[in-house]
mmCIF file of C-alpha atoms in Angstrom:
data_model
loop_
_atom_site.group_PDB
_atom_site.id
_atom_site.type_symbol
_atom_site.label_atom_id
_atom_site.label_comp_id
_atom_site.label_asym_id
_atom_site.label_seq_id
_atom_site.Cartn_x
_atom_site.Cartn_y
_atom_site.Cartn_z
ATOM 1 C CA MET C 1 -9.155 19.562 -28.315
ATOM 2 C CA GLU C 2 -9.862 15.873 -28.221
ATOM 3 C CA PRO C 3 -7.874 13.554 -25.841
ATOM 4 C CA PRO C 4 -4.859 11.864 -27.275
ATOM 5 C CA CYS C 5 -6.241 9.073 -29.262
ATOM 6 C CA VAL C 6 -5.459 5.591 -26.502
ATOM 7 C CA SER C 7 -2.743 3.643 -27.715
ATOM 8 C CA GLU C 8 -3.607 3.361 -31.247
ATOM 9 C CA PRO C 9 -2.496 0.292 -32.932
ATOM 10 C CA VAL C 10 0.338 0.547 -35.176
ATOM 11 C CA GLY C 11 -0.258 0.895 -39.049
ATOM 12 C CA CYS C 12 -3.744 2.206 -37.961
ATOM 13 C CA ALA C 13 -6.342 3.663 -40.640
ATOM 14 C CA ALA C 14 -5.483 7.521 -39.247
ATOM 15 C CA GLU C 15 -1.897 6.922 -39.281
ATOM 16 C CA GLU C 16 -1.929 5.136 -43.088
ATOM 17 C CA ARG C 17 -3.753 8.802 -44.489
ATOM 18 C CA GLU C 18 -1.433 11.078 -42.581
ATOM 19 C CA LEU C 19 1.525 9.023 -43.807
ATOM 20 C CA ALA C 20 0.233 9.372 -47.273
ATOM 21 C CA ALA C 21 -0.635 12.352 -46.652
ATOM 22 C CA LEU C 22 2.919 13.404 -45.904
ATOM 23 C CA ARG C 23 4.572 11.423 -48.253
ATOM 24 C CA ALA C 24 2.041 14.053 -50.087
ATOM 25 C CA GLY C 25 3.509 16.888 -49.129
ATOM 26 C CA ASP C 26 0.925 18.456 -47.080
ATOM 27 C CA GLU C 27 1.845 21.534 -45.331
ATOM 28 C CA ALA C 28 -1.618 21.124 -42.828
ATOM 29 C CA ALA C 29 -0.485 16.917 -42.259
ATOM 30 C CA PHE C 30 3.169 17.802 -41.310
ATOM 31 C CA LEU C 31 2.014 20.255 -38.803
ATOM 32 C CA ALA C 32 -0.251 18.739 -37.097
ATOM 33 C CA LEU C 33 2.293 16.204 -36.826
ATOM 34 C CA VAL C 34 4.786 18.840 -35.646
ATOM 35 C CA THR C 35 2.285 20.219 -33.264
ATOM 36 C CA ARG C 36 1.233 17.127 -31.773
ATOM 37 C CA HIS C 37 4.784 16.176 -30.492
ATOM 38 C CA HIS C 38 6.776 19.149 -30.254
ATOM 39 C CA GLY C 39 6.709 19.489 -26.878
ATOM 40 C CA ALA C 40 7.702 16.227 -25.982
ATOM 41 C CA MET C 41 10.246 16.011 -28.827
ATOM 42 C CA VAL C 42 11.919 19.280 -27.459
ATOM 43 C CA ARG C 43 11.792 17.079 -23.699
ATOM 44 C CA VAL C 44 13.077 14.232 -24.826
ATOM 45 C CA ALA C 45 16.128 16.127 -26.696
ATOM 46 C CA ALA C 46 16.508 18.049 -23.706
ATOM 47 C CA THR C 47 17.281 14.805 -21.996
ATOM 48 C CA PHE C 48 20.314 14.129 -23.999
ATOM 49 C CA VAL C 49 21.890 18.009 -24.762
ATOM 50 C CA ARG C 50 23.277 20.661 -22.612
ATOM 51 C CA SER C 51 20.763 23.399 -23.536
ATOM 52 C CA GLN C 52 17.099 23.775 -24.596
ATOM 53 C CA ALA C 53 18.158 25.997 -27.427
ATOM 54 C CA VAL C 54 20.325 23.160 -28.519
ATOM 55 C CA ALA C 55 17.035 20.929 -27.607
ATOM 56 C CA GLU C 56 15.339 22.977 -30.293
ATOM 57 C CA GLU C 57 18.021 22.651 -32.812
ATOM 58 C CA VAL C 58 17.876 18.704 -32.286
ATOM 59 C CA VAL C 59 14.074 18.507 -33.003
ATOM 60 C CA GLN C 60 14.747 20.151 -36.679
ATOM 61 C CA GLU C 61 17.449 17.898 -36.859
ATOM 62 C CA ALA C 62 15.200 15.330 -36.242
ATOM 63 C CA TRP C 63 12.659 16.087 -38.841
ATOM 64 C CA LEU C 64 14.594 16.354 -41.354
ATOM 65 C CA GLY C 65 16.174 13.236 -41.215
ATOM 66 C CA VAL C 66 12.642 11.605 -40.898
ATOM 67 C CA LEU C 67 11.630 13.803 -43.854
ATOM 68 C CA ARG C 68 14.391 12.894 -45.935
ATOM 69 C CA GLY C 69 13.807 8.628 -44.609
ATOM 70 C CA LEU C 70 10.264 8.846 -45.008
ATOM 71 C CA HIS C 71 9.862 6.829 -48.386
ATOM 72 C CA LEU C 72 11.904 4.059 -46.066
ATOM 73 C CA PHE C 73 9.710 4.094 -43.428
ATOM 74 C CA GLU C 74 7.590 0.609 -43.255
ATOM 75 C CA GLY C 75 5.377 0.886 -40.834
ATOM 76 C CA ARG C 76 6.546 -2.048 -39.091
ATOM 77 C CA SER C 77 6.679 0.807 -35.709
ATOM 78 C CA SER C 78 3.868 3.097 -35.361
ATOM 79 C CA LEU C 79 4.827 6.556 -36.700
ATOM 80 C CA LYS C 80 5.039 8.110 -33.594
ATOM 81 C CA SER C 81 8.052 5.592 -32.339
ATOM 82 C CA TRP C 82 10.067 5.677 -35.515
ATOM 83 C CA ILE C 83 9.974 9.341 -35.640
ATOM 84 C CA PHE C 84 10.948 9.391 -31.476
ATOM 85 C CA SER C 85 13.698 6.810 -32.530
ATOM 86 C CA ILE C 86 15.141 8.960 -34.744
ATOM 87 C CA LEU C 87 14.797 12.410 -32.681
ATOM 88 C CA VAL C 88 16.961 9.895 -30.176
ATOM 89 C CA ASN C 89 19.537 9.160 -32.393
ATOM 90 C CA CYS C 90 19.913 13.146 -33.741
ATOM 91 C CA ALA C 91 20.049 13.742 -29.472
ATOM 92 C CA LYS C 92 22.519 11.159 -28.570
ATOM 93 C CA ALA C 93 24.954 11.816 -31.568
ATOM 94 C CA ARG C 94 24.731 16.105 -30.518
ATOM 95 C CA GLY C 95 25.152 14.816 -27.037
ATOM 96 C CA LEU C 96 28.476 13.132 -27.864
ATOM 97 C CA LYS C 97 29.810 16.192 -29.967
ATOM 98 C CA GLU C 98 28.851 18.603 -26.762
ATOM 99 C CA SER C 99 30.919 16.103 -25.027
ATOM 100 C CA ARG C 100 27.868 15.886 -22.699
ATOM 101 C CA SER C 101 27.584 12.600 -23.515
ATOM 102 C CA VAL C 102 24.761 10.767 -21.842
ATOM 103 C CA PRO C 103 25.856 7.593 -20.973
ATOM 104 C CA MET C 104 22.484 5.561 -20.853
ATOM 105 C CA SER C 105 22.797 4.442 -17.657
ATOM 106 C CA SER C 106 23.010 7.691 -16.122
ATOM 107 C CA LEU C 107 19.625 7.440 -17.403
ATOM 108 C CA GLY C 108 19.038 5.617 -14.213
ATOM 109 C CA PRO C 109 17.727 6.146 -10.943
ATOM 110 C CA ASP C 110 20.628 8.659 -9.856
ATOM 111 C CA ASP C 111 22.208 8.013 -6.249
ATOM 112 C CA GLU C 112 22.532 10.459 -5.037
ATOM 113 C CA GLU C 113 19.318 10.984 -5.692
ATOM 114 C CA ASP C 114 17.496 8.305 -3.804
ATOM 115 C CA ALA C 115 15.231 10.350 -1.460
ATOM 116 C CA PRO C 116 12.329 8.913 -0.188
ATOM 117 C CA SER C 117 8.902 9.693 -1.759
ATOM 118 C CA VAL C 118 7.638 11.193 1.772
ATOM 119 C CA SER C 119 9.564 13.090 3.814
ATOM 120 C CA PRO C 120 11.053 10.824 6.711
ATOM 121 C CA ASP C 121 10.012 13.120 9.743
ATOM 122 C CA ARG C 122 6.295 12.734 8.433
ATOM 123 C CA PHE C 123 6.141 9.625 9.886
ATOM 124 C CA ARG C 124 7.007 7.883 13.567
ATOM 125 C CA GLY C 125 10.270 7.054 14.401
ATOM 126 C CA ASP C 126 11.431 3.293 15.570
ATOM 127 C CA GLU C 127 10.785 3.830 19.284
ATOM 128 C CA ASP C 128 7.356 4.355 18.625
ATOM 129 C CA ARG C 129 4.575 1.518 18.657
ATOM 130 C CA TRP C 130 3.206 2.801 15.644
ATOM 131 C CA ALA C 131 7.001 2.869 13.656
ATOM 132 C CA GLY C 132 6.318 3.465 9.672
ATOM 133 C CA HIS C 133 2.989 5.024 10.264
ATOM 134 C CA TRP C 134 2.199 9.025 9.745
ATOM 135 C CA SER C 135 3.048 11.362 12.383
ATOM 136 C CA GLU C 136 2.219 14.094 9.777
ATOM 137 C CA PRO C 137 -0.058 12.847 7.010
ATOM 138 C CA PRO C 138 -1.640 14.092 4.002
ATOM 139 C CA GLU C 139 -4.320 16.293 3.714
ATOM 140 C CA PRO C 140 -7.369 15.331 1.271
ATOM 141 C CA TRP C 141 -7.388 17.685 -1.282
ATOM 142 C CA PRO C 142 -10.971 19.919 -1.430
ATOM 143 C CA ASP C 143 -12.962 18.455 -4.439
ATOM 144 C CA ALA C 144 -13.404 21.747 -5.879
ATOM 145 C CA ARG C 145 -9.912 22.071 -6.117
ATOM 146 C CA ALA C 146 -8.432 19.326 -6.561
ATOM 147 C CA GLU C 147 -11.262 18.900 -10.053
ATOM 148 C CA SER C 148 -9.921 22.040 -11.577
ATOM 149 C CA SER C 149 -8.098 22.940 -14.242
ATOM 150 C CA GLU C 150 -5.655 25.123 -10.979
ATOM 151 C CA LEU C 151 -4.684 21.507 -10.325
ATOM 152 C CA VAL C 152 -3.027 21.093 -14.026
ATOM 153 C CA ALA C 153 -1.147 24.282 -13.997
ATOM 154 C CA LEU C 154 0.513 23.005 -10.904
ATOM 155 C CA VAL C 155 1.329 19.567 -12.113
ATOM 156 C CA ALA C 156 2.400 21.560 -15.280
ATOM 157 C CA GLU C 157 4.336 24.183 -12.928
ATOM 158 C CA ALA C 158 5.900 20.587 -10.674
ATOM 159 C CA LEU C 159 7.101 18.987 -13.944
ATOM 160 C CA GLU C 160 9.230 21.937 -14.627
ATOM 161 C CA THR C 161 11.288 20.930 -11.374
ATOM 162 C CA LEU C 162 12.074 17.285 -12.159
ATOM 163 C CA PRO C 163 15.449 16.077 -13.171
ATOM 164 C CA HIS C 164 15.507 15.603 -16.355
ATOM 165 C CA ALA C 165 15.086 12.188 -17.223
ATOM 166 C CA GLN C 166 12.417 11.968 -14.341
ATOM 167 C CA ARG C 167 10.501 14.381 -16.001
ATOM 168 C CA THR C 168 11.193 13.182 -19.594
ATOM 169 C CA VAL C 169 9.680 9.560 -18.138
ATOM 170 C CA MET C 170 6.803 10.901 -16.325
ATOM 171 C CA SER C 171 5.707 13.700 -19.386
ATOM 172 C CA LEU C 172 5.966 10.102 -21.623
ATOM 173 C CA ARG C 173 4.072 8.155 -19.729
ATOM 174 C CA ASP C 174 1.359 10.418 -17.712
ATOM 175 C CA VAL C 175 1.107 13.166 -20.166
ATOM 176 C CA GLU C 176 1.329 11.944 -23.478
ATOM 177 C CA GLY C 177 -0.107 8.637 -22.035
ATOM 178 C CA TRP C 178 3.142 6.253 -23.467
ATOM 179 C CA GLU C 179 2.762 2.817 -22.657
ATOM 180 C CA ALA C 180 5.807 1.688 -19.949
ATOM 181 C CA GLY C 181 7.465 -0.585 -22.821
ATOM 182 C CA GLU C 182 7.727 2.211 -25.562
ATOM 183 C CA VAL C 183 9.513 4.659 -22.876
ATOM 184 C CA CYS C 184 12.106 1.569 -22.307
ATOM 185 C CA ALA C 185 12.556 0.882 -25.354
ATOM 186 C CA LEU C 186 12.915 4.624 -26.316
ATOM 187 C CA LEU C 187 15.355 5.788 -23.878
ATOM 188 C CA GLY C 188 17.001 2.309 -23.308
ATOM 189 C CA ILE C 189 16.544 1.629 -19.923
ATOM 190 C CA THR C 190 14.722 -1.180 -18.167
ATOM 191 C CA GLU C 191 11.570 -1.616 -16.854
ATOM 192 C CA VAL C 192 13.088 -1.475 -12.856
ATOM 193 C CA ASN C 193 14.404 1.748 -14.223
ATOM 194 C CA GLN C 194 11.752 3.038 -15.770
ATOM 195 C CA ARG C 195 9.536 2.223 -13.073
ATOM 196 C CA VAL C 196 11.582 4.247 -10.881
ATOM 197 C CA LEU C 197 12.023 7.132 -12.146
ATOM 198 C CA LEU C 198 8.307 7.424 -12.454
ATOM 199 C CA HIS C 199 8.077 6.555 -9.401
ATOM 200 C CA ARG C 200 10.566 9.160 -8.210
ATOM 201 C CA ALA C 201 8.980 11.918 -10.350
ATOM 202 C CA ARG C 202 5.049 10.972 -9.260
ATOM 203 C CA SER C 203 5.659 10.969 -5.815
ATOM 204 C CA LYS C 204 7.384 14.688 -6.082
ATOM 205 C CA VAL C 205 5.088 16.338 -7.989
ATOM 206 C CA ARG C 206 2.193 15.164 -5.435
ATOM 207 C CA ALA C 207 4.559 16.600 -2.920
ATOM 208 C CA PHE C 208 4.411 19.498 -4.797
ATOM 209 C CA LEU C 209 1.228 20.055 -5.424
ATOM 210 C CA GLU C 210 0.125 19.080 -1.417
ATOM 211 C CA ALA C 211 2.406 22.265 -0.529
ATOM 212 C CA ARG C 212 0.523 24.400 -2.668
ATOM 213 C CA MET C 213 -2.350 22.868 -1.494
ATOM 214 C CA GLY C 214 -3.058 22.776 1.883
ATOM 215 C CA ARG C 215 -1.417 22.668 4.567
ATOM 216 C CA GLU C 216 -0.638 26.786 4.794
ATOM 217 C CA GLU C 217 0.680 25.518 8.798
ATOM 218 C CA ALA C 218 3.273 23.031 8.067
ATOM 219 C CA PRO C 219 6.782 24.104 9.307
ATOM 220 C CA MET I 1 0.901 -19.580 4.485
ATOM 221 C CA THR I 2 -1.001 -19.384 7.687
ATOM 222 C CA ALA I 3 1.681 -17.319 9.772
ATOM 223 C CA ALA I 4 0.342 -14.069 9.829
ATOM 224 C CA VAL I 5 1.944 -10.907 7.288
ATOM 225 C CA PRO I 6 3.871 -9.164 8.173
ATOM 226 C CA ASP I 7 1.653 -5.524 8.435
ATOM 227 C CA LEU I 8 2.755 -2.784 6.072
ATOM 228 C CA SER I 9 3.956 0.414 7.112
ATOM 229 C CA CYS I 10 2.526 3.975 6.005
ATOM 230 C CA ARG I 11 6.218 4.894 5.087
ATOM 231 C CA GLU I 12 6.574 1.348 3.148
ATOM 232 C CA LEU I 13 3.482 1.944 1.790
ATOM 233 C CA VAL I 14 3.988 5.466 -0.769
ATOM 234 C CA GLU I 15 7.949 3.951 -1.799
ATOM 235 C CA LEU I 16 5.049 0.578 -3.909
ATOM 236 C CA VAL I 17 2.403 3.390 -4.785
ATOM 237 C CA THR I 18 3.694 3.262 -8.387
ATOM 238 C CA ASP I 19 4.338 -0.686 -8.254
ATOM 239 C CA TYR I 20 0.691 -0.932 -7.338
ATOM 240 C CA LEU I 21 -0.653 1.489 -9.325
ATOM 241 C CA GLU I 22 1.677 -0.343 -12.612
ATOM 242 C CA ALA I 23 0.274 -3.438 -11.467
ATOM 243 C CA THR I 24 3.847 -5.007 -11.372
ATOM 244 C CA LEU I 25 3.189 -6.060 -7.417
ATOM 245 C CA PRO I 26 3.971 -9.372 -6.674
ATOM 246 C CA VAL I 27 0.452 -10.235 -5.611
ATOM 247 C CA GLU I 28 1.411 -11.424 -1.721
ATOM 248 C CA GLU I 29 2.715 -7.787 -1.556
ATOM 249 C CA ARG I 30 -0.152 -6.204 -3.231
ATOM 250 C CA THR I 31 -2.568 -8.185 -0.785
ATOM 251 C CA ARG I 32 -0.477 -6.733 2.463
ATOM 252 C CA PHE I 33 -0.758 -3.298 0.353
ATOM 253 C CA GLU I 34 -4.643 -3.224 0.184
ATOM 254 C CA LEU I 35 -5.183 -4.786 3.282
ATOM 255 C CA HIS I 36 -3.620 -1.851 5.038
ATOM 256 C CA LEU I 37 -5.676 0.646 2.485
ATOM 257 C CA THR I 38 -8.525 -0.765 4.331
ATOM 258 C CA TYR I 39 -7.883 0.680 8.200
ATOM 259 C CA CYS I 40 -5.587 3.767 6.846
ATOM 260 C CA ASP I 41 -7.491 6.375 6.065
ATOM 261 C CA TRP I 42 -4.583 8.739 5.722
ATOM 262 C CA CYS I 43 -2.972 6.189 2.937
ATOM 263 C CA ARG I 44 -6.037 6.173 1.238
ATOM 264 C CA THR I 45 -5.690 9.632 0.694
ATOM 265 C CA TYR I 46 -2.451 9.635 -0.045
ATOM 266 C CA LEU I 47 -3.384 7.138 -2.741
ATOM 267 C CA ALA I 48 -6.270 9.309 -4.186
ATOM 268 C CA GLN I 49 -4.240 11.932 -4.100
ATOM 269 C CA MET I 50 -1.413 10.190 -6.664
ATOM 270 C CA ARG I 51 -4.173 9.249 -8.662
ATOM 271 C CA ARG I 52 -5.499 12.752 -8.932
ATOM 272 C CA VAL I 53 -1.749 14.211 -9.961
ATOM 273 C CA LEU I 54 -2.467 10.852 -12.794
ATOM 274 C CA GLU I 55 -5.471 12.375 -13.949
ATOM 275 C CA ARG I 56 -4.456 15.533 -13.961
ATOM 276 C CA ALA I 57 -1.549 15.180 -15.749
ATOM 277 C CA GLY I 58 -3.263 13.778 -18.714
ATOM 278 C CA GLU I 59 -5.285 16.076 -19.044
ATOM 279 C CA LEU I 60 -1.843 19.082 -19.897
ATOM 280 C CA THR I 61 -2.594 20.176 -23.297
ATOM 281 C CA GLU I 62 0.684 20.189 -25.921
ATOM 282 C CA GLU I 63 2.668 23.491 -25.260
ATOM 283 C CA SER I 64 1.904 24.726 -28.589
ATOM 284 C CA VAL I 65 4.818 25.524 -30.928
ATOM 285 C CA ALA I 66 6.503 28.402 -30.671
ATOM 286 C CA PRO I 67 6.083 30.532 -33.950
ATOM 287 C CA GLU I 68 10.143 31.035 -34.476
ATOM 288 C CA ALA I 69 10.087 27.586 -34.159
ATOM 289 C CA ARG I 70 6.713 26.544 -36.342
ATOM 290 C CA ASP I 71 8.454 28.405 -39.433
ATOM 291 C CA ALA I 72 11.684 26.819 -39.308
ATOM 292 C CA LEU I 73 10.177 23.352 -38.933
ATOM 293 C CA LEU I 74 7.962 24.796 -41.600
ATOM 294 C CA ALA I 75 11.173 25.779 -44.342
ATOM 295 C CA ILE I 76 12.885 22.158 -43.721
ATOM 296 C CA PHE I 77 9.194 20.787 -45.138
ATOM 297 C CA ARG I 78 9.466 23.693 -47.690
ATOM 298 C CA ASP I 79 13.278 22.385 -48.807
ATOM 299 C CA TRP I 80 12.152 18.470 -48.368
ATOM 300 C CA LYS I 81 9.241 19.160 -50.792
ATOM 301 C CA LYS I 82 11.090 20.372 -53.711
ATOM 302 C CA GLY I 83 13.957 18.698 -53.595
ATOM 303 C CA SER I 84 12.060 15.336 -53.374
ATOM 304 C CA GLY I 85 10.023 16.683 -56.451
ATOM 305 C CA GLY I 86 12.049 15.391 -58.755
ATOM 306 C CA GLY I 87 11.202 11.990 -57.423
ATOM 307 C CA ALA I 88 15.187 10.947 -55.997
#
């Protein structure tokens, strides 16, 4: 499978063709689009609603909205951003109905969850001459393992352990290859919040991998 | 500015990694960050691991769509196609 095309320009030829096929009722084109975005769509929807099952329903609702609105789409944003903005609207509406309305601000970093990226006890204490420097530094990962598909699988596993907002941001940025600005616009969060969520997510994923990649002697 | 730039500790550095990789660190902070890396093998290892995480995340292939979800979406598509056939 080809790696995802890096930030396709808005209205690029491939997208034009895709859109035309979709409007013409081409099932294969529809399925290709569904397959490409499904994982991310469910993930984004799950940020706003209670359960995975509801998130799947929201994705269906969103596709219905996309198809019904297809004749209105003017290509002022990319097809992808348009699909996802419809998805977020559906998800928010559903979240409200569930009275699990997620205020946008709560998508920002959670105060209760203000943990440092690396456990403080891995650094030297304030009384130390080298205060703040590693006392238990990271061990380099063996190349053979770090470059293997084993690590890809571990990243997937680690992502599942993250709080929703962090998982959504890291999935969109690092898995789907979205730009920071696209993520902010979609989720209605500030650049700073986006970065904080991303940082927490990435730091936790690294820590998860570290725990699995060695340091078997860890306390 | 001729005064010595205060040293960055490893504990501070790990909190700046994303800002560094996103190129949002102010120049001065970026300089301290890079200076620290020149003498700290451990933080170089840490940064390399972060980069590794991002590379591997980019290789995560899209999950396949479960057959039930796929069927449900196809049904929606076929309904829509029927309905829009009249050109409404």
